[in-house]
Amino acid sequence: MSDENMSEGSIDDQALADEWAAALEESGDAGSQEDIDALLNEAEKPAPAVMEQLSEPSDAPRAFAGSEDGPNLDVILDIPVTISMEVGGTDITIRNLLQLNQGSVIELDRLAGEPLDVLVNGTLIAHGEVVVVNEKFGIRLTDVVSPSERIKKLK
């Protein structure tokens, strides 16, 4: 530690000690400088970490407690997620991006007829093909990525 850092630290400590002394005087419990120094030393010591072992599984909240069939998923079933379909992608320069106008064609990195990627919150979960349902676009899932494969991709 450099002398400059040490002097800054002692200035901060002295300012803190002065604040404590002023506060103690206001409250009528003014103590000696040793009392103030003792309080400062106690504040600098980290509190000991206490590790507690749960005695029984019943200590867990009921919403997350597992049953014989597995964890209770009811607590997450109503959480909204974003699902999107990706046709393909490409990298272009900003110069080319600024030159795009109506009728421009951007070449993607996928071949025609290749399945689309189905993403949930940006994570690939399936592949599918475009279909039309009641005059609206839809997607028919052709391949669903297994949970173990999804976890491997996260690593």
mmCIF file of C-alpha atoms in Angstrom:
data_model
loop_
_atom_site.group_PDB
_atom_site.id
_atom_site.type_symbol
_atom_site.label_atom_id
_atom_site.label_comp_id
_atom_site.label_asym_id
_atom_site.label_seq_id
_atom_site.Cartn_x
_atom_site.Cartn_y
_atom_site.Cartn_z
ATOM 1 C CA MET A 1 0.000 0.000 0.000
ATOM 2 C CA SER A 2 1.489 3.392 -0.895
ATOM 3 C CA ASP A 3 1.967 6.236 1.611
ATOM 4 C CA GLU A 4 -0.695 8.223 -0.233
ATOM 5 C CA ASN A 5 -3.269 5.428 0.164
ATOM 6 C CA MET A 6 -2.332 4.969 3.825
ATOM 7 C CA SER A 7 -2.741 8.664 4.568
ATOM 8 C CA GLU A 8 -6.109 8.730 2.764
ATOM 9 C CA GLY A 9 -7.224 5.728 4.812
ATOM 10 C CA SER A 10 -6.151 7.318 8.100
ATOM 11 C CA ILE A 11 -7.871 10.599 7.117
ATOM 12 C CA ASP A 12 -11.082 8.648 6.409
ATOM 13 C CA ASP A 13 -10.719 6.771 9.717
ATOM 14 C CA GLN A 14 -10.189 10.020 11.611
ATOM 15 C CA ALA A 15 -13.201 11.631 9.922
ATOM 16 C CA LEU A 16 -15.305 8.596 10.841
ATOM 17 C CA ALA A 17 -14.040 8.740 14.417
ATOM 18 C CA ASP A 18 -14.886 12.438 14.612
ATOM 19 C CA GLU A 19 -18.425 11.733 13.343
ATOM 20 C CA TRP A 20 -18.880 9.023 15.989
ATOM 21 C CA ALA A 21 -17.598 11.349 18.706
ATOM 22 C CA ALA A 22 -19.990 14.086 17.624
ATOM 23 C CA ALA A 23 -22.910 11.672 17.542
ATOM 24 C CA LEU A 24 -22.080 10.316 20.995
ATOM 25 C CA GLU A 25 -21.820 13.824 22.414
ATOM 26 C CA GLU A 26 -25.239 14.713 20.992
ATOM 27 C CA SER A 27 -26.832 11.641 22.511
ATOM 28 C CA GLY A 28 -25.265 12.328 25.904
ATOM 29 C CA ASP A 29 -23.373 9.021 25.869
ATOM 30 C CA ALA A 30 -20.004 10.599 25.095
ATOM 31 C CA GLY A 31 -17.235 8.165 25.787
ATOM 32 C CA SER A 32 -13.490 8.305 25.636
ATOM 33 C CA GLN A 33 -11.389 8.089 22.470
ATOM 34 C CA GLU A 34 -10.628 4.477 23.433
ATOM 35 C CA ASP A 35 -14.357 3.662 23.296
ATOM 36 C CA ILE A 36 -14.610 5.213 19.848
ATOM 37 C CA ASP A 37 -11.514 3.339 18.645
ATOM 38 C CA ALA A 38 -12.960 0.091 20.003
ATOM 39 C CA LEU A 39 -16.205 0.699 18.096
ATOM 40 C CA LEU A 40 -14.257 1.364 14.900
ATOM 41 C CA ASN A 41 -12.169 -1.788 15.319
ATOM 42 C CA GLU A 42 -15.316 -3.875 15.851
ATOM 43 C CA ALA A 43 -16.889 -2.417 12.699
ATOM 44 C CA GLU A 44 -13.829 -3.354 10.622
ATOM 45 C CA LYS A 45 -13.880 -7.019 11.709
ATOM 46 C CA PRO A 46 -15.922 -9.229 9.368
ATOM 47 C CA ALA A 47 -18.765 -11.097 10.991
ATOM 48 C CA PRO A 48 -18.082 -14.822 11.279
ATOM 49 C CA ALA A 49 -19.897 -16.892 8.692
ATOM 50 C CA VAL A 50 -22.302 -19.391 10.192
ATOM 51 C CA MET A 51 -23.310 -22.388 8.128
ATOM 52 C CA GLU A 52 -26.515 -24.056 9.175
ATOM 53 C CA GLN A 53 -27.626 -27.464 8.072
ATOM 54 C CA LEU A 54 -31.313 -27.857 7.344
ATOM 55 C CA SER A 55 -32.657 -30.491 9.642
ATOM 56 C CA GLU A 56 -35.508 -31.711 7.462
ATOM 57 C CA PRO A 57 -36.701 -31.186 3.891
ATOM 58 C CA SER A 58 -39.858 -29.640 5.372
ATOM 59 C CA ASP A 59 -37.795 -26.468 6.042
ATOM 60 C CA ALA A 60 -38.040 -25.643 2.314
ATOM 61 C CA PRO A 61 -40.901 -23.433 1.123
ATOM 62 C CA ARG A 62 -43.895 -25.488 0.066
ATOM 63 C CA ALA A 63 -43.997 -23.998 -3.443
ATOM 64 C CA PHE A 64 -40.553 -25.394 -4.210
ATOM 65 C CA ALA A 65 -40.818 -28.600 -2.252
ATOM 66 C CA GLY A 66 -40.535 -31.667 -4.385
ATOM 67 C CA SER A 67 -42.876 -34.586 -4.386
ATOM 68 C CA GLU A 68 -42.266 -38.158 -5.404
ATOM 69 C CA ASP A 69 -42.888 -37.138 -9.030
ATOM 70 C CA GLY A 70 -40.437 -34.207 -8.918
ATOM 71 C CA PRO A 71 -40.508 -30.515 -8.099
ATOM 72 C CA ASN A 72 -43.795 -28.596 -8.024
ATOM 73 C CA LEU A 73 -43.742 -26.579 -11.260
ATOM 74 C CA ASP A 74 -47.069 -24.812 -10.612
ATOM 75 C CA VAL A 75 -45.213 -21.734 -9.337
ATOM 76 C CA ILE A 76 -43.569 -21.062 -12.730
ATOM 77 C CA LEU A 77 -46.319 -22.065 -15.159
ATOM 78 C CA ASP A 78 -47.727 -18.520 -15.481
ATOM 79 C CA ILE A 79 -44.382 -16.757 -16.089
ATOM 80 C CA PRO A 80 -44.414 -15.195 -19.580
ATOM 81 C CA VAL A 81 -41.555 -16.004 -21.968
ATOM 82 C CA THR A 82 -40.704 -14.680 -25.430
ATOM 83 C CA ILE A 83 -40.823 -17.199 -28.262
ATOM 84 C CA SER A 84 -39.363 -16.269 -31.638
ATOM 85 C CA MET A 85 -38.572 -17.969 -34.919
ATOM 86 C CA GLU A 86 -35.320 -17.295 -36.735
ATOM 87 C CA VAL A 87 -35.229 -17.735 -40.510
ATOM 88 C CA GLY A 88 -31.510 -17.031 -40.720
ATOM 89 C CA GLY A 89 -28.949 -14.332 -40.248
ATOM 90 C CA THR A 90 -26.042 -12.573 -41.883
ATOM 91 C CA ASP A 91 -23.378 -9.989 -41.091
ATOM 92 C CA ILE A 92 -23.292 -6.778 -43.109
ATOM 93 C CA THR A 93 -21.389 -3.520 -42.766
ATOM 94 C CA ILE A 94 -23.068 -0.347 -41.576
ATOM 95 C CA ARG A 95 -22.402 1.143 -45.038
ATOM 96 C CA ASN A 96 -24.477 -1.628 -46.668
ATOM 97 C CA LEU A 97 -27.122 -1.359 -43.943
ATOM 98 C CA LEU A 98 -27.575 2.351 -44.655
ATOM 99 C CA GLN A 99 -27.933 1.652 -48.385
ATOM 100 C CA LEU A 100 -30.911 -0.706 -47.901
ATOM 101 C CA ASN A 101 -34.230 0.479 -49.267
ATOM 102 C CA GLN A 102 -37.536 -0.957 -50.396
ATOM 103 C CA GLY A 103 -36.926 -3.930 -52.676
ATOM 104 C CA SER A 104 -33.402 -4.672 -51.366
ATOM 105 C CA VAL A 105 -32.564 -8.354 -50.895
ATOM 106 C CA ILE A 106 -30.440 -9.590 -48.011
ATOM 107 C CA GLU A 107 -28.849 -13.017 -48.445
ATOM 108 C CA LEU A 108 -29.157 -15.188 -45.342
ATOM 109 C CA ASP A 109 -26.921 -17.994 -44.127
ATOM 110 C CA ARG A 110 -29.644 -20.650 -44.580
ATOM 111 C CA LEU A 111 -30.650 -22.665 -47.607
ATOM 112 C CA ALA A 112 -34.225 -22.530 -48.886
ATOM 113 C CA GLY A 113 -36.298 -25.265 -47.262
ATOM 114 C CA GLU A 114 -34.104 -25.538 -44.161
ATOM 115 C CA PRO A 115 -36.031 -25.627 -40.877
ATOM 116 C CA LEU A 116 -36.397 -22.465 -38.801
ATOM 117 C CA ASP A 117 -34.934 -22.144 -35.310
ATOM 118 C CA VAL A 118 -37.492 -21.783 -32.508
ATOM 119 C CA LEU A 119 -36.047 -19.747 -29.641
ATOM 120 C CA VAL A 120 -37.458 -19.167 -26.163
ATOM 121 C CA ASN A 121 -35.847 -16.169 -24.476
ATOM 122 C CA GLY A 122 -32.988 -16.526 -26.965
ATOM 123 C CA THR A 123 -32.359 -20.232 -26.271
ATOM 124 C CA LEU A 124 -32.825 -22.765 -29.078
ATOM 125 C CA ILE A 125 -35.533 -25.248 -28.104
ATOM 126 C CA ALA A 126 -36.731 -26.642 -31.453
ATOM 127 C CA HIS A 127 -36.661 -26.556 -35.250
ATOM 128 C CA GLY A 128 -39.752 -26.173 -37.374
ATOM 129 C CA GLU A 129 -41.313 -25.334 -40.709
ATOM 130 C CA VAL A 130 -43.631 -22.491 -41.701
ATOM 131 C CA VAL A 131 -47.322 -23.334 -42.150
ATOM 132 C CA VAL A 132 -50.439 -21.228 -42.790
ATOM 133 C CA VAL A 133 -53.300 -21.638 -40.311
ATOM 134 C CA ASN A 134 -56.532 -19.639 -40.837
ATOM 135 C CA GLU A 135 -54.696 -17.156 -43.062
ATOM 136 C CA LYS A 136 -52.012 -16.614 -40.389
ATOM 137 C CA PHE A 137 -48.444 -17.886 -40.319
ATOM 138 C CA GLY A 138 -47.617 -20.639 -37.877
ATOM 139 C CA ILE A 139 -44.792 -23.070 -37.297
ATOM 140 C CA ARG A 140 -44.914 -26.845 -37.136
ATOM 141 C CA LEU A 141 -42.240 -28.224 -34.835
ATOM 142 C CA THR A 142 -40.199 -30.877 -36.603
ATOM 143 C CA ASP A 143 -37.490 -31.456 -33.991
ATOM 144 C CA VAL A 144 -37.413 -30.519 -30.293
ATOM 145 C CA VAL A 145 -34.040 -30.086 -28.610
ATOM 146 C CA SER A 146 -33.746 -32.238 -25.485
ATOM 147 C CA PRO A 147 -33.140 -30.521 -22.141
ATOM 148 C CA SER A 148 -29.733 -32.199 -21.814
ATOM 149 C CA GLU A 149 -28.650 -30.822 -25.214
ATOM 150 C CA ARG A 150 -29.823 -27.320 -24.177
ATOM 151 C CA ILE A 151 -27.739 -27.524 -21.002
ATOM 152 C CA LYS A 152 -24.674 -28.633 -23.025
ATOM 153 C CA LYS A 153 -25.031 -25.559 -25.259
ATOM 154 C CA LEU A 154 -25.047 -23.260 -22.223
ATOM 155 C CA LYS A 155 -21.582 -24.442 -21.154
#
